[in-house]
Amino acid sequence: MHPARPFLETDVATLVARARAHAFALVCATLDGRVMAAHAPILIDEADGKVALRFHLSANNAVTAALQSGSRALVVFTGPDAYISPDWYGMDDQVPTWNYLSVEAEGPVTLLDDAGATQVLDDLSHQQEAPLAPKPEWTRHKMTPGRFEAMLRGIRAFTLVPERFEGTTKLGQNKPAEARVGVIAGLSAREDGIAIAEEMRKHTS
């Protein structure tokens, strides 16, 4: 997390929407003093005002071993980002920086049983297949009988109810409005800056 308080994001609806939009996240854990990380698609569930994350990893992944040994997990969702040139501020004595959006979810994990792991895979494939319509949706029932169950042994699925769920919304809020307008103009002229420029517009009065 960025340490500057103006960039702290705690609105749950904003965090959930951001995480869902960038749901291929980094899952971090520790084991014997080593920090390890693995990428994984994350399902974000909401019920009764609470957020839960579900994901799966290879059974042979080092992060899996760490989580099964009791490590807490840190899941990092990285949103759009862009380099900010000091020239865009129209102010003296500025330095380059980076604007970006991110979400962090941290807490203990629970290992799911085979039924829970199957549900994770079913929900994930449905989520990703639905936008591919009119292509018929792929489901595990298209597989040879017994093949899915055999492959299921090769993964481990987890759920995480975050004890810490917050993010970074670093969009130049610490700069004067005129400076942010200059940055938006600079970013808008670059294809890789358009997403952050649009986010800055939402946060610039």
Short mmCIF file of N, CA and C in Angstrom, two decimals, residues 83-85 87-89 179-194 197 201:
data_model
loop_
_atom_site.label_atom_id
_atom_site.label_comp_id
_atom_site.label_asym_id
_atom_site.label_seq_id
_atom_site.Cartn_x
_atom_site.Cartn_y
_atom_site.Cartn_z
N TYR A 83 2.86 6.34 -16.19
CA TYR A 83 3.94 7.25 -15.82
C TYR A 83 3.46 8.69 -15.93
N ILE A 84 3.88 9.53 -14.97
CA ILE A 84 3.49 10.93 -14.96
C ILE A 84 4.74 11.79 -15.12
N SER A 85 4.81 12.53 -16.22
CA SER A 85 5.95 13.43 -16.46
C SER A 85 5.79 14.72 -15.65
N ASP A 87 6.70 17.56 -16.42
CA ASP A 87 6.39 18.67 -17.32
C ASP A 87 4.90 18.94 -17.43
N TRP A 88 4.09 17.91 -17.16
CA TRP A 88 2.64 18.07 -17.31
C TRP A 88 2.01 18.90 -16.20
N TYR A 89 2.68 19.03 -15.08
CA TYR A 89 2.09 19.77 -13.95
C TYR A 89 2.01 21.27 -14.19
N ALA A 179 -2.89 21.54 -11.94
CA ALA A 179 -1.83 20.58 -12.27
C ALA A 179 -2.42 19.26 -12.73
N ARG A 180 -3.50 18.82 -12.09
CA ARG A 180 -4.14 17.56 -12.48
C ARG A 180 -4.72 17.67 -13.89
N VAL A 181 -5.25 18.85 -14.23
CA VAL A 181 -5.78 19.05 -15.59
C VAL A 181 -4.65 18.89 -16.60
N GLY A 182 -3.47 19.43 -16.28
CA GLY A 182 -2.33 19.29 -17.18
C GLY A 182 -1.91 17.84 -17.34
N VAL A 183 -1.95 17.08 -16.26
CA VAL A 183 -1.60 15.65 -16.32
C VAL A 183 -2.62 14.89 -17.16
N ILE A 184 -3.89 15.20 -16.98
CA ILE A 184 -4.93 14.53 -17.77
C ILE A 184 -4.71 14.77 -19.25
N ALA A 185 -4.36 16.00 -19.61
CA ALA A 185 -4.11 16.31 -21.02
C ALA A 185 -2.92 15.52 -21.54
N GLY A 186 -1.85 15.44 -20.74
CA GLY A 186 -0.67 14.69 -21.16
C GLY A 186 -0.96 13.21 -21.32
N LEU A 187 -1.70 12.66 -20.37
CA LEU A 187 -2.04 11.24 -20.43
C LEU A 187 -2.96 10.93 -21.61
N SER A 188 -3.91 11.82 -21.87
CA SER A 188 -4.90 11.58 -22.92
C SER A 188 -4.27 11.52 -24.31
N ALA A 189 -3.08 12.08 -24.44
CA ALA A 189 -2.40 12.05 -25.73
C ALA A 189 -1.65 10.74 -25.95
N ARG A 190 -1.64 9.88 -24.95
CA ARG A 190 -0.94 8.60 -25.06
C ARG A 190 -1.93 7.45 -24.90
N GLU A 191 -1.85 6.47 -25.78
CA GLU A 191 -2.79 5.36 -25.70
C GLU A 191 -2.70 4.65 -24.36
N ASP A 192 -1.47 4.52 -23.83
CA ASP A 192 -1.31 3.80 -22.57
C ASP A 192 -1.65 4.66 -21.35
N GLY A 193 -2.08 5.90 -21.57
CA GLY A 193 -2.44 6.76 -20.46
C GLY A 193 -3.92 7.06 -20.36
N ILE A 194 -4.69 6.60 -21.35
CA ILE A 194 -6.11 6.97 -21.42
C ILE A 194 -6.90 6.47 -20.21
N ALA A 197 -6.11 8.62 -17.26
CA ALA A 197 -6.68 9.95 -17.50
C ALA A 197 -8.17 9.97 -17.18
N ARG A 201 -10.17 12.13 -14.29
CA ARG A 201 -11.31 13.02 -14.56
C ARG A 201 -12.40 12.81 -13.50
#
